Amino acid sequence: MDYSLAALKLLCVQLKDARETSSQNALTLGGILFQRAWLQGILVFNDGDGNLILDDGTGVIHLSLSGDFRLRRWDLGMYVMVIGGYFVRTGETPIIKVHKIVDLSAFPDRESMWYLEVMEAYKLFYQPLIEEFI
């Protein structure tokens, strides 16, 4: 994992446009290289074996937990922030191999604030790069 590449603040719907590249085992989203995604949403599935599904209101993504994250209790309906390596899987839901996951359920305004954060990141950082790429 190349940690010099930023973890992009994204919505699940935006990840559908990500494309694999041949260099650095990275993906590209409108010309922006990345390996890790930063999402927030509600847990809608937990198989009890470290596999979760997160719904952010624009789509769903599979989360794969390892290490100490698997030992913690992750309840359905929790609102969480997750950062991890993003991997496209042919014919299956994309997956994030979780590096960080935090329960934000105690902060009821986090969900509405998240959409604003993603819009701000897009306007300030991603949009200028995408327009330059086009």
CSV table of N, CA, C and O in Angstrom, one decimal:
chain,number,residue,atom,x,y,z
A,1,MET,N,0.9,-1.2,0.0
A,1,MET,CA,0.0,0.0,0.0
A,1,MET,C,0.9,1.2,0.0
A,1,MET,O,1.8,1.3,0.8
A,2,ASP,N,0.6,2.1,-0.9
A,2,ASP,CA,1.4,3.4,-1.0
A,2,ASP,C,0.7,4.5,-0.2
A,2,ASP,O,-0.3,5.0,-0.7
A,3,TYR,N,1.2,4.7,1.0
A,3,TYR,CA,0.5,5.7,1.8
A,3,TYR,C,0.8,7.2,1.4
A,3,TYR,O,0.3,8.1,2.1
A,4,SER,N,1.6,7.4,0.4
A,4,SER,CA,1.8,8.7,-0.1
A,4,SER,C,0.6,9.2,-1.0
A,4,SER,O,0.4,10.3,-1.2
A,5,LEU,N,-0.2,8.2,-1.4
A,5,LEU,CA,-1.5,8.5,-2.1
A,5,LEU,C,-2.6,8.7,-1.0
A,5,LEU,O,-2.7,8.0,-0.1
A,6,ALA,N,-3.3,9.8,-1.2
A,6,ALA,CA,-4.4,10.2,-0.3
A,6,ALA,C,-5.5,9.1,-0.2
A,6,ALA,O,-5.8,8.5,-1.2
A,7,ALA,N,-6.1,9.1,0.9
A,7,ALA,CA,-7.4,8.3,1.0
A,7,ALA,C,-8.5,9.3,0.6
A,7,ALA,O,-8.7,10.3,1.3
A,8,LEU,N,-9.1,9.1,-0.5
A,8,LEU,CA,-10.1,10.0,-1.0
A,8,LEU,C,-11.4,9.9,-0.2
A,8,LEU,O,-12.0,8.8,0.1
A,9,LYS,N,-12.0,11.1,0.2
A,9,LYS,CA,-13.3,11.1,0.8
A,9,LYS,C,-14.3,11.0,-0.3
A,9,LYS,O,-14.4,11.8,-1.2
A,10,LEU,N,-15.1,9.9,-0.3
A,10,LEU,CA,-16.0,9.6,-1.4
A,10,LEU,C,-17.3,9.0,-0.9
A,10,LEU,O,-17.5,8.6,0.3
A,11,LEU,N,-18.2,9.0,-1.8
A,11,LEU,CA,-19.5,8.3,-1.7
A,11,LEU,C,-19.4,7.0,-2.5
A,11,LEU,O,-18.7,7.0,-3.5
A,12,CYS,N,-20.2,6.0,-2.1
A,12,CYS,CA,-20.1,4.7,-2.9
A,12,CYS,C,-20.4,4.9,-4.4
A,12,CYS,O,-19.8,4.3,-5.2
A,13,VAL,N,-21.3,5.8,-4.7
A,13,VAL,CA,-21.7,6.0,-6.1
A,13,VAL,C,-20.5,6.5,-6.9
A,13,VAL,O,-20.3,6.2,-8.1
A,14,GLN,N,-19.6,7.3,-6.3
A,14,GLN,CA,-18.4,7.8,-7.0
A,14,GLN,C,-17.4,6.7,-7.3
A,14,GLN,O,-16.7,6.8,-8.3
A,15,LEU,N,-17.4,5.7,-6.4
A,15,LEU,CA,-16.4,4.6,-6.6
A,15,LEU,C,-16.7,3.8,-7.9
A,15,LEU,O,-15.8,3.1,-8.4
A,16,LYS,N,-17.9,3.9,-8.3
A,16,LYS,CA,-18.3,3.1,-9.6
A,16,LYS,C,-17.5,3.6,-10.8
A,16,LYS,O,-17.3,2.9,-11.7
A,17,ASP,N,-17.0,4.9,-10.7
A,17,ASP,CA,-16.3,5.4,-11.8
A,17,ASP,C,-14.7,5.2,-11.7
A,17,ASP,O,-14.0,5.5,-12.6
A,18,ALA,N,-14.3,4.6,-10.6
A,18,ALA,CA,-12.9,4.3,-10.4
A,18,ALA,C,-12.4,3.2,-11.4
A,18,ALA,O,-13.2,2.2,-11.7
A,19,ARG,N,-11.2,3.4,-11.9
A,19,ARG,CA,-10.7,2.4,-12.9
A,19,ARG,C,-9.3,2.0,-12.4
A,19,ARG,O,-8.5,2.8,-11.9
A,20,GLU,N,-9.0,0.7,-12.7
A,20,GLU,CA,-7.7,0.2,-12.3
A,20,GLU,C,-6.6,0.7,-13.2
A,20,GLU,O,-6.9,1.0,-14.4
A,21,THR,N,-5.4,0.9,-12.7
A,21,THR,CA,-4.3,1.4,-13.5
A,21,THR,C,-3.2,0.3,-13.5
A,21,THR,O,-3.3,-0.6,-12.7
A,22,SER,N,-2.3,0.4,-14.4
A,22,SER,CA,-1.3,-0.6,-14.5
A,22,SER,C,-0.1,-0.3,-13.6
A,22,SER,O,0.7,-1.2,-13.2
A,23,SER,N,0.0,1.0,-13.2
A,23,SER,CA,1.1,1.3,-12.3
A,23,SER,C,0.7,1.5,-10.9
A,23,SER,O,-0.4,1.8,-10.5
A,24,GLN,N,1.6,1.2,-10.0
A,24,GLN,CA,1.5,1.3,-8.5
A,24,GLN,C,0.3,0.6,-7.9
A,24,GLN,O,0.0,0.9,-6.8
A,25,ASN,N,-0.2,-0.4,-8.6
A,25,ASN,CA,-1.4,-1.1,-8.1
A,25,ASN,C,-2.5,-0.1,-7.5
A,25,ASN,O,-3.1,-0.3,-6.5
A,26,ALA,N,-2.6,1.0,-8.3
A,26,ALA,CA,-3.5,2.0,-7.8
A,26,ALA,C,-4.8,2.1,-8.7
A,26,ALA,O,-4.8,1.4,-9.8
A,27,LEU,N,-5.7,2.9,-8.4
A,27,LEU,CA,-6.9,3.1,-9.2
A,27,LEU,C,-6.9,4.6,-9.5
A,27,LEU,O,-6.2,5.4,-8.9
A,28,THR,N,-7.7,5.0,-10.5
A,28,THR,CA,-7.8,6.4,-10.9
A,28,THR,C,-9.3,6.7,-10.9
A,28,THR,O,-10.1,6.0,-11.3
A,29,LEU,N,-9.5,7.9,-10.4
A,29,LEU,CA,-10.9,8.5,-10.5
A,29,LEU,C,-10.7,9.9,-11.1
A,29,LEU,O,-10.3,10.8,-10.4
A,30,GLY,N,-11.0,10.0,-12.4
A,30,GLY,CA,-10.9,11.2,-13.1
A,30,GLY,C,-9.5,11.8,-13.1
A,30,GLY,O,-9.2,12.9,-13.0
A,31,GLY,N,-8.5,10.9,-13.2
A,31,GLY,CA,-7.1,11.3,-13.2
A,31,GLY,C,-6.4,11.3,-11.8
A,31,GLY,O,-5.2,11.6,-11.8
A,32,ILE,N,-7.2,11.1,-10.8
A,32,ILE,CA,-6.6,11.2,-9.4
A,32,ILE,C,-6.2,9.7,-9.0
A,32,ILE,O,-7.1,8.9,-9.0
A,33,LEU,N,-5.0,9.5,-8.7
A,33,LEU,CA,-4.5,8.2,-8.3
A,33,LEU,C,-4.9,8.0,-6.8
A,33,LEU,O,-4.7,8.9,-6.0
A,34,PHE,N,-5.4,6.8,-6.5
A,34,PHE,CA,-5.7,6.5,-5.1
A,34,PHE,C,-5.6,4.9,-4.9
A,34,PHE,O,-5.8,4.2,-5.9
A,35,GLN,N,-5.4,4.5,-3.7
A,35,GLN,CA,-5.6,3.1,-3.3
A,35,GLN,C,-6.6,3.0,-2.2
A,35,GLN,O,-7.1,1.9,-2.0
A,36,ARG,N,-6.7,4.0,-1.4
A,36,ARG,CA,-7.6,3.9,-0.2
A,36,ARG,C,-8.7,4.9,-0.3
A,36,ARG,O,-8.6,6.0,-0.9
A,37,ALA,N,-9.9,4.4,0.2
A,37,ALA,CA,-11.1,5.3,0.2
A,37,ALA,C,-11.5,5.5,1.6
A,37,ALA,O,-11.3,4.7,2.5
A,38,TRP,N,-12.1,6.7,1.8
A,38,TRP,CA,-12.6,7.1,3.1
A,38,TRP,C,-14.1,7.3,3.0
A,38,TRP,O,-14.6,8.1,2.2
A,39,LEU,N,-14.9,6.5,3.6
A,39,LEU,CA,-16.4,6.5,3.5
A,39,LEU,C,-17.0,6.5,4.9
A,39,LEU,O,-16.4,6.2,5.9
A,40,GLN,N,-18.3,7.0,4.9
A,40,GLN,CA,-19.1,6.9,6.2
A,40,GLN,C,-20.4,6.4,5.8
A,40,GLN,O,-20.9,6.7,4.7
A,41,GLY,N,-21.0,5.6,6.7
A,41,GLY,CA,-22.4,5.1,6.4
A,41,GLY,C,-22.9,4.2,7.5
A,41,GLY,O,-22.2,4.1,8.6
A,42,ILE,N,-24.0,3.6,7.3
A,42,ILE,CA,-24.6,2.7,8.2
A,42,ILE,C,-24.3,1.3,7.9
A,42,ILE,O,-24.4,0.8,6.8
A,43,LEU,N,-24.0,0.5,9.0
A,43,LEU,CA,-23.8,-0.9,8.8
A,43,LEU,C,-25.1,-1.6,8.6
A,43,LEU,O,-26.0,-1.5,9.5
A,44,VAL,N,-25.3,-2.4,7.5
A,44,VAL,CA,-26.6,-3.0,7.2
A,44,VAL,C,-26.4,-4.6,7.2
A,44,VAL,O,-27.4,-5.3,7.1
A,45,PHE,N,-25.2,-5.1,7.4
A,45,PHE,CA,-25.0,-6.5,7.4
A,45,PHE,C,-23.7,-6.8,8.2
A,45,PHE,O,-22.7,-6.1,8.1
A,46,ASN,N,-23.7,-7.9,9.0
A,46,ASN,CA,-22.6,-8.3,9.7
A,46,ASN,C,-22.7,-9.9,9.8
A,46,ASN,O,-23.7,-10.4,10.4
A,47,ASP,N,-21.8,-10.6,9.2
A,47,ASP,CA,-21.8,-12.0,9.2
A,47,ASP,C,-21.2,-12.6,10.5
A,47,ASP,O,-21.2,-13.8,10.7
A,48,GLY,N,-20.6,-11.7,11.4
A,48,GLY,CA,-20.0,-12.2,12.6
A,48,GLY,C,-18.6,-12.7,12.4
A,48,GLY,O,-18.0,-13.1,13.4
A,49,ASP,N,-18.1,-12.7,11.2
A,49,ASP,CA,-16.8,-13.2,10.9
A,49,ASP,C,-15.9,-12.2,10.2
A,49,ASP,O,-15.0,-12.5,9.4
A,50,GLY,N,-16.2,-10.9,10.5
A,50,GLY,CA,-15.4,-9.8,10.0
A,50,GLY,C,-15.8,-9.3,8.6
A,50,GLY,O,-15.0,-8.6,8.0
A,51,ASN,N,-17.0,-9.7,8.2
A,51,ASN,CA,-17.5,-9.2,6.9
A,51,ASN,C,-18.7,-8.3,7.1
A,51,ASN,O,-19.7,-8.8,7.7
A,52,LEU,N,-18.6,-7.1,6.8
A,52,LEU,CA,-19.7,-6.1,7.0
A,52,LEU,C,-20.1,-5.5,5.6
A,52,LEU,O,-19.4,-5.6,4.7
A,53,ILE,N,-21.3,-5.0,5.6
A,53,ILE,CA,-21.7,-4.2,4.4
A,53,ILE,C,-22.2,-2.8,5.0
A,53,ILE,O,-22.9,-2.7,5.9
A,54,LEU,N,-21.6,-1.8,4.3
A,54,LEU,CA,-21.9,-0.4,4.7
A,54,LEU,C,-22.8,0.2,3.6
A,54,LEU,O,-22.5,0.0,2.4
A,55,ASP,N,-23.8,1.0,4.0
A,55,ASP,CA,-24.7,1.7,3.1
A,55,ASP,C,-24.5,3.2,3.4
A,55,ASP,O,-24.8,3.6,4.5
A,56,ASP,N,-24.1,3.9,2.4
A,56,ASP,CA,-23.9,5.4,2.7
A,56,ASP,C,-25.1,6.2,2.0
A,56,ASP,O,-25.0,7.4,2.0
A,57,GLY,N,-26.1,5.6,1.6
A,57,GLY,CA,-27.3,6.3,1.0
A,57,GLY,C,-27.2,6.4,-0.5
A,57,GLY,O,-28.1,6.7,-1.1
A,58,THR,N,-26.0,6.2,-1.0
A,58,THR,CA,-25.8,6.2,-2.5
A,58,THR,C,-25.4,4.8,-3.1
A,58,THR,O,-25.4,4.7,-4.3
A,59,GLY,N,-25.2,3.9,-2.2
A,59,GLY,CA,-24.8,2.5,-2.6
A,59,GLY,C,-24.3,1.8,-1.4
A,59,GLY,O,-24.3,2.3,-0.3
A,60,VAL,N,-23.8,0.6,-1.7
A,60,VAL,CA,-23.3,-0.3,-0.6
A,60,VAL,C,-21.9,-0.7,-1.0
A,60,VAL,O,-21.5,-0.8,-2.2
A,61,ILE,N,-21.1,-1.1,0.1
A,61,ILE,CA,-19.8,-1.6,-0.1
A,61,ILE,C,-19.5,-2.6,0.9
A,61,ILE,O,-19.9,-2.5,2.1
A,62,HIS,N,-18.8,-3.6,0.5
A,62,HIS,CA,-18.4,-4.7,1.4
A,62,HIS,C,-17.1,-4.3,2.2
A,62,HIS,O,-16.2,-3.7,1.6
A,63,LEU,N,-17.1,-4.5,3.5
A,63,LEU,CA,-16.0,-4.2,4.4
A,63,LEU,C,-15.4,-5.5,4.9
A,63,LEU,O,-16.1,-6.3,5.4
A,64,SER,N,-14.1,-5.6,4.8
A,64,SER,CA,-13.4,-6.8,5.3
A,64,SER,C,-12.5,-6.4,6.5
A,64,SER,O,-11.6,-5.6,6.3
A,65,LEU,N,-12.9,-6.9,7.7
A,65,LEU,CA,-12.1,-6.5,8.9
A,65,LEU,C,-11.1,-7.6,9.2
A,65,LEU,O,-11.2,-8.7,8.9
A,66,SER,N,-10.0,-7.1,9.8
A,66,SER,CA,-8.9,-8.1,10.2
A,66,SER,C,-8.4,-7.6,11.6
A,66,SER,O,-8.7,-6.5,12.1
A,67,GLY,N,-7.6,-8.4,12.2
A,67,GLY,CA,-7.0,-8.1,13.5
A,67,GLY,C,-8.0,-7.7,14.6
A,67,GLY,O,-9.0,-8.4,14.7
A,68,ASP,N,-7.6,-6.7,15.3
A,68,ASP,CA,-8.4,-6.3,16.5
A,68,ASP,C,-9.8,-5.8,16.1
A,68,ASP,O,-10.8,-5.9,16.9
A,69,PHE,N,-10.0,-5.3,14.9
A,69,PHE,CA,-11.3,-4.9,14.4
A,69,PHE,C,-12.3,-6.0,14.5
A,69,PHE,O,-13.5,-5.8,14.7
A,70,ARG,N,-11.9,-7.2,14.2
A,70,ARG,CA,-12.8,-8.4,14.2
A,70,ARG,C,-13.3,-8.7,15.6
A,70,ARG,O,-14.3,-9.3,15.8
A,71,LEU,N,-12.5,-8.3,16.6
A,71,LEU,CA,-12.9,-8.6,18.0
A,71,LEU,C,-13.9,-7.7,18.6
A,71,LEU,O,-14.6,-8.0,19.5
A,72,ARG,N,-14.0,-6.5,18.0
A,72,ARG,CA,-15.0,-5.5,18.5
A,72,ARG,C,-16.4,-5.9,18.0
A,72,ARG,O,-16.6,-6.5,16.9
A,73,ARG,N,-17.4,-5.4,18.7
A,73,ARG,CA,-18.8,-5.7,18.3
A,73,ARG,C,-19.2,-4.6,17.4
A,73,ARG,O,-19.2,-3.4,17.7
A,74,TRP,N,-19.7,-5.0,16.2
A,74,TRP,CA,-20.2,-4.1,15.2
A,74,TRP,C,-21.7,-4.4,14.9
A,74,TRP,O,-22.0,-5.4,14.3
A,75,ASP,N,-22.6,-3.5,15.5
A,75,ASP,CA,-24.0,-3.8,15.4
A,75,ASP,C,-24.6,-3.2,14.2
A,75,ASP,O,-24.2,-2.1,13.7
A,76,LEU,N,-25.7,-3.8,13.7
A,76,LEU,CA,-26.4,-3.2,12.5
A,76,LEU,C,-27.0,-1.9,13.0
A,76,LEU,O,-27.4,-1.7,14.1
A,77,GLY,N,-27.0,-0.9,12.1
A,77,GLY,CA,-27.5,0.4,12.4
A,77,GLY,C,-26.5,1.4,12.9
A,77,GLY,O,-26.7,2.6,13.0
A,78,MET,N,-25.3,0.9,13.2
A,78,MET,CA,-24.2,1.8,13.6
A,78,MET,C,-23.8,2.7,12.5
A,78,MET,O,-23.7,2.2,11.3
A,79,TYR,N,-23.5,3.9,12.8
A,79,TYR,CA,-23.0,4.9,11.8
A,79,TYR,C,-21.5,4.9,12.0
A,79,TYR,O,-21.0,5.3,13.0
A,80,VAL,N,-20.7,4.5,10.9
A,80,VAL,CA,-19.3,4.4,11.1
A,80,VAL,C,-18.5,5.1,10.0
A,80,VAL,O,-19.0,5.4,8.9
A,81,MET,N,-17.3,5.5,10.4
A,81,MET,CA,-16.3,6.0,9.4
A,81,MET,C,-15.3,4.9,9.1
A,81,MET,O,-14.9,4.2,10.0
A,82,VAL,N,-15.0,4.7,7.9
A,82,VAL,CA,-14.1,3.7,7.5
A,82,VAL,C,-13.1,4.2,6.5
A,82,VAL,O,-13.4,4.9,5.6
A,83,ILE,N,-11.8,3.8,6.7
A,83,ILE,CA,-10.7,4.1,5.7
A,83,ILE,C,-10.1,2.7,5.4
A,83,ILE,O,-9.8,2.0,6.3
A,84,GLY,N,-9.8,2.5,4.2
A,84,GLY,CA,-9.1,1.2,3.8
A,84,GLY,C,-8.8,1.1,2.3
A,84,GLY,O,-9.2,1.9,1.5
A,85,GLY,N,-8.1,0.1,2.0
A,85,GLY,CA,-7.7,-0.2,0.6
A,85,GLY,C,-9.0,-0.6,-0.1
A,85,GLY,O,-9.8,-1.4,0.3
A,86,TYR,N,-9.1,0.0,-1.3
A,86,TYR,CA,-10.3,-0.2,-2.2
A,86,TYR,C,-9.9,-1.2,-3.3
A,86,TYR,O,-8.9,-1.0,-3.9
A,87,PHE,N,-10.8,-2.2,-3.4
A,87,PHE,CA,-10.5,-3.3,-4.4
A,87,PHE,C,-11.8,-3.5,-5.2
A,87,PHE,O,-12.9,-3.8,-4.7
A,88,VAL,N,-11.7,-3.5,-6.6
A,88,VAL,CA,-12.8,-3.8,-7.5
A,88,VAL,C,-12.8,-5.3,-7.6
A,88,VAL,O,-11.8,-6.0,-7.8
A,89,ARG,N,-14.0,-5.9,-7.6
A,89,ARG,CA,-14.2,-7.3,-7.8
A,89,ARG,C,-15.2,-7.5,-8.9
A,89,ARG,O,-16.3,-7.1,-8.8
A,90,THR,N,-14.8,-8.2,-9.9
A,90,THR,CA,-15.7,-8.5,-11.0
A,90,THR,C,-16.9,-9.3,-10.6
A,90,THR,O,-16.8,-10.4,-10.0
A,91,GLY,N,-18.1,-8.8,-10.9
A,91,GLY,CA,-19.3,-9.5,-10.6
A,91,GLY,C,-19.7,-9.5,-9.1
A,91,GLY,O,-20.7,-10.1,-8.8
A,92,GLU,N,-19.0,-8.8,-8.3
A,92,GLU,CA,-19.3,-8.7,-6.9
A,92,GLU,C,-19.3,-7.3,-6.4
A,92,GLU,O,-18.7,-6.4,-7.1
A,93,THR,N,-19.8,-7.1,-5.2
A,93,THR,CA,-19.7,-5.8,-4.6
A,93,THR,C,-18.3,-5.4,-4.3
A,93,THR,O,-17.5,-6.3,-3.9
A,94,PRO,N,-17.9,-4.2,-4.6
A,94,PRO,CA,-16.5,-3.8,-4.3
A,94,PRO,C,-16.2,-4.0,-2.8
A,94,PRO,O,-17.1,-4.0,-2.0
A,95,ILE,N,-14.9,-4.0,-2.5
A,95,ILE,CA,-14.5,-4.3,-1.1
A,95,ILE,C,-13.5,-3.3,-0.6
A,95,ILE,O,-12.7,-2.8,-1.4
A,96,ILE,N,-13.6,-3.0,0.7
A,96,ILE,CA,-12.6,-2.2,1.3
A,96,ILE,C,-12.0,-3.0,2.4
A,96,ILE,O,-12.7,-3.6,3.3
A,97,LYS,N,-10.7,-3.2,2.3
A,97,LYS,CA,-10.0,-3.9,3.4
A,97,LYS,C,-9.6,-2.8,4.4
A,97,LYS,O,-8.8,-2.0,4.2
A,98,VAL,N,-10.3,-2.9,5.6
A,98,VAL,CA,-10.3,-1.8,6.6
A,98,VAL,C,-9.0,-1.7,7.3
A,98,VAL,O,-8.4,-2.6,7.8
A,99,HIS,N,-8.5,-0.4,7.3
A,99,HIS,CA,-7.3,0.0,8.0
A,99,HIS,C,-7.8,0.7,9.3
A,99,HIS,O,-7.1,0.7,10.3
A,100,LYS,N,-8.9,1.4,9.2
A,100,LYS,CA,-9.5,2.2,10.3
A,100,LYS,C,-11.0,2.2,10.3
A,100,LYS,O,-11.5,2.4,9.2
A,101,ILE,N,-11.6,2.0,11.4
A,101,ILE,CA,-13.1,2.0,11.5
A,101,ILE,C,-13.4,2.6,12.8
A,101,ILE,O,-12.8,2.2,13.9
A,102,VAL,N,-14.3,3.6,12.8
A,102,VAL,CA,-14.7,4.3,14.1
A,102,VAL,C,-16.2,4.4,14.1
A,102,VAL,O,-16.9,4.8,13.1
A,103,ASP,N,-16.8,4.0,15.3
A,103,ASP,CA,-18.2,4.2,15.5
A,103,ASP,C,-18.5,5.6,15.8
A,103,ASP,O,-18.1,6.2,16.8
A,104,LEU,N,-19.3,6.3,14.9
A,104,LEU,CA,-19.7,7.7,15.1
A,104,LEU,C,-21.2,7.8,15.5
A,104,LEU,O,-21.7,8.9,15.4
A,105,SER,N,-21.8,6.7,15.9
A,105,SER,CA,-23.2,6.7,16.2
A,105,SER,C,-23.6,7.8,17.3
A,105,SER,O,-24.7,8.3,17.3
A,106,ALA,N,-22.7,8.1,18.2
A,106,ALA,CA,-23.0,9.0,19.3
A,106,ALA,C,-23.1,10.4,18.8
A,106,ALA,O,-23.4,11.3,19.6
A,107,PHE,N,-22.7,10.7,17.5
A,107,PHE,CA,-22.7,12.0,17.0
A,107,PHE,C,-23.8,12.1,15.9
A,107,PHE,O,-23.5,11.9,14.7
A,108,PRO,N,-25.0,12.5,16.2
A,108,PRO,CA,-26.1,12.4,15.2
A,108,PRO,C,-26.0,13.3,14.0
A,108,PRO,O,-26.6,13.0,13.0
A,109,ASP,N,-25.2,14.4,14.1
A,109,ASP,CA,-25.0,15.3,12.9
A,109,ASP,C,-23.9,14.8,12.0
A,109,ASP,O,-23.8,15.4,10.9
A,110,ARG,N,-23.2,13.8,12.3
A,110,ARG,CA,-22.1,13.3,11.4
A,110,ARG,C,-22.6,13.0,10.0
A,110,ARG,O,-21.9,13.2,9.1
A,111,GLU,N,-23.7,12.3,9.9
A,111,GLU,CA,-24.1,11.9,8.6
A,111,GLU,C,-24.4,13.1,7.7
A,111,GLU,O,-23.9,13.1,6.5
A,112,SER,N,-25.1,14.1,8.1
A,112,SER,CA,-25.3,15.3,7.3
A,112,SER,C,-24.1,16.0,7.0
A,112,SER,O,-23.8,16.6,5.9
A,113,MET,N,-23.2,16.1,8.0
A,113,MET,CA,-21.9,16.8,7.8
A,113,MET,C,-21.0,16.0,6.8
A,113,MET,O,-20.2,16.7,6.1
A,114,TRP,N,-21.1,14.7,6.8
A,114,TRP,CA,-20.3,13.9,5.9
A,114,TRP,C,-20.5,14.3,4.4
A,114,TRP,O,-19.6,14.5,3.6
A,115,TYR,N,-21.8,14.5,4.0
A,115,TYR,CA,-22.1,14.9,2.6
A,115,TYR,C,-21.5,16.2,2.3
A,115,TYR,O,-21.0,16.4,1.2
A,116,LEU,N,-21.5,17.1,3.3
A,116,LEU,CA,-20.9,18.4,3.0
A,116,LEU,C,-19.3,18.3,2.9
A,116,LEU,O,-18.7,19.0,2.1
A,117,GLU,N,-18.7,17.5,3.7
A,117,GLU,CA,-17.3,17.2,3.7
A,117,GLU,C,-16.9,16.7,2.3
A,117,GLU,O,-15.9,17.1,1.7
A,118,VAL,N,-17.7,15.7,1.8
A,118,VAL,CA,-17.3,15.1,0.5
A,118,VAL,C,-17.5,16.1,-0.6
A,118,VAL,O,-16.6,16.2,-1.5
A,119,MET,N,-18.5,17.0,-0.5
A,119,MET,CA,-18.7,18.0,-1.5
A,119,MET,C,-17.6,19.0,-1.5
A,119,MET,O,-17.1,19.4,-2.5
A,120,GLU,N,-17.2,19.4,-0.3
A,120,GLU,CA,-16.1,20.4,-0.1
A,120,GLU,C,-14.8,19.8,-0.7
A,120,GLU,O,-14.0,20.5,-1.4
A,121,ALA,N,-14.5,18.5,-0.4
A,121,ALA,CA,-13.2,17.9,-0.9
A,121,ALA,C,-13.3,17.9,-2.4
A,121,ALA,O,-12.2,18.1,-3.0
A,122,TYR,N,-14.4,17.5,-2.9
A,122,TYR,CA,-14.5,17.5,-4.4
A,122,TYR,C,-14.3,18.9,-5.0
A,122,TYR,O,-13.5,19.0,-5.9
A,123,LYS,N,-14.9,19.9,-4.5
A,123,LYS,CA,-14.8,21.2,-5.1
A,123,LYS,C,-13.4,21.8,-4.9
A,123,LYS,O,-12.9,22.5,-5.8
A,124,LEU,N,-12.8,21.6,-3.7
A,124,LEU,CA,-11.5,22.1,-3.5
A,124,LEU,C,-10.3,21.4,-4.1
A,124,LEU,O,-9.3,22.0,-4.5
A,125,PHE,N,-10.4,20.0,-4.0
A,125,PHE,CA,-9.2,19.2,-4.4
A,125,PHE,C,-9.4,18.4,-5.7
A,125,PHE,O,-8.6,18.4,-6.5
A,126,TYR,N,-10.6,17.7,-5.8
A,126,TYR,CA,-10.7,16.7,-6.8
A,126,TYR,C,-11.2,17.4,-8.1
A,126,TYR,O,-10.6,17.1,-9.2
A,127,GLN,N,-12.1,18.3,-8.1
A,127,GLN,CA,-12.7,18.9,-9.3
A,127,GLN,C,-11.6,19.6,-10.1
A,127,GLN,O,-11.5,19.4,-11.3
A,128,PRO,N,-10.7,20.4,-9.5
A,128,PRO,CA,-9.6,21.1,-10.3
A,128,PRO,C,-8.7,20.0,-11.0
A,128,PRO,O,-8.3,20.2,-12.1
A,129,LEU,N,-8.4,18.9,-10.3
A,129,LEU,CA,-7.6,17.9,-10.9
A,129,LEU,C,-8.3,17.2,-12.0
A,129,LEU,O,-7.7,16.9,-13.1
A,130,ILE,N,-9.6,16.9,-11.8
A,130,ILE,CA,-10.4,16.3,-12.9
A,130,ILE,C,-10.5,17.1,-14.1
A,130,ILE,O,-10.4,16.7,-15.2
A,131,GLU,N,-10.8,18.4,-13.9
A,131,GLU,CA,-10.9,19.4,-15.0
A,131,GLU,C,-9.6,19.5,-15.8
A,131,GLU,O,-9.6,19.6,-17.0
A,132,GLU,N,-8.5,19.4,-15.0
A,132,GLU,CA,-7.2,19.5,-15.7
A,132,GLU,C,-6.9,18.2,-16.5
A,132,GLU,O,-6.3,18.3,-17.6
A,133,PHE,N,-7.4,17.1,-16.0
A,133,PHE,CA,-7.2,15.8,-16.7
A,133,PHE,C,-8.0,15.7,-18.0
A,133,PHE,O,-7.6,15.2,-18.9
A,134,ILE,N,-9.2,16.4,-18.0
A,134,ILE,CA,-10.1,16.3,-19.1
A,134,ILE,C,-9.6,17.2,-20.2
A,134,ILE,O,-9.1,17.6,-20.9
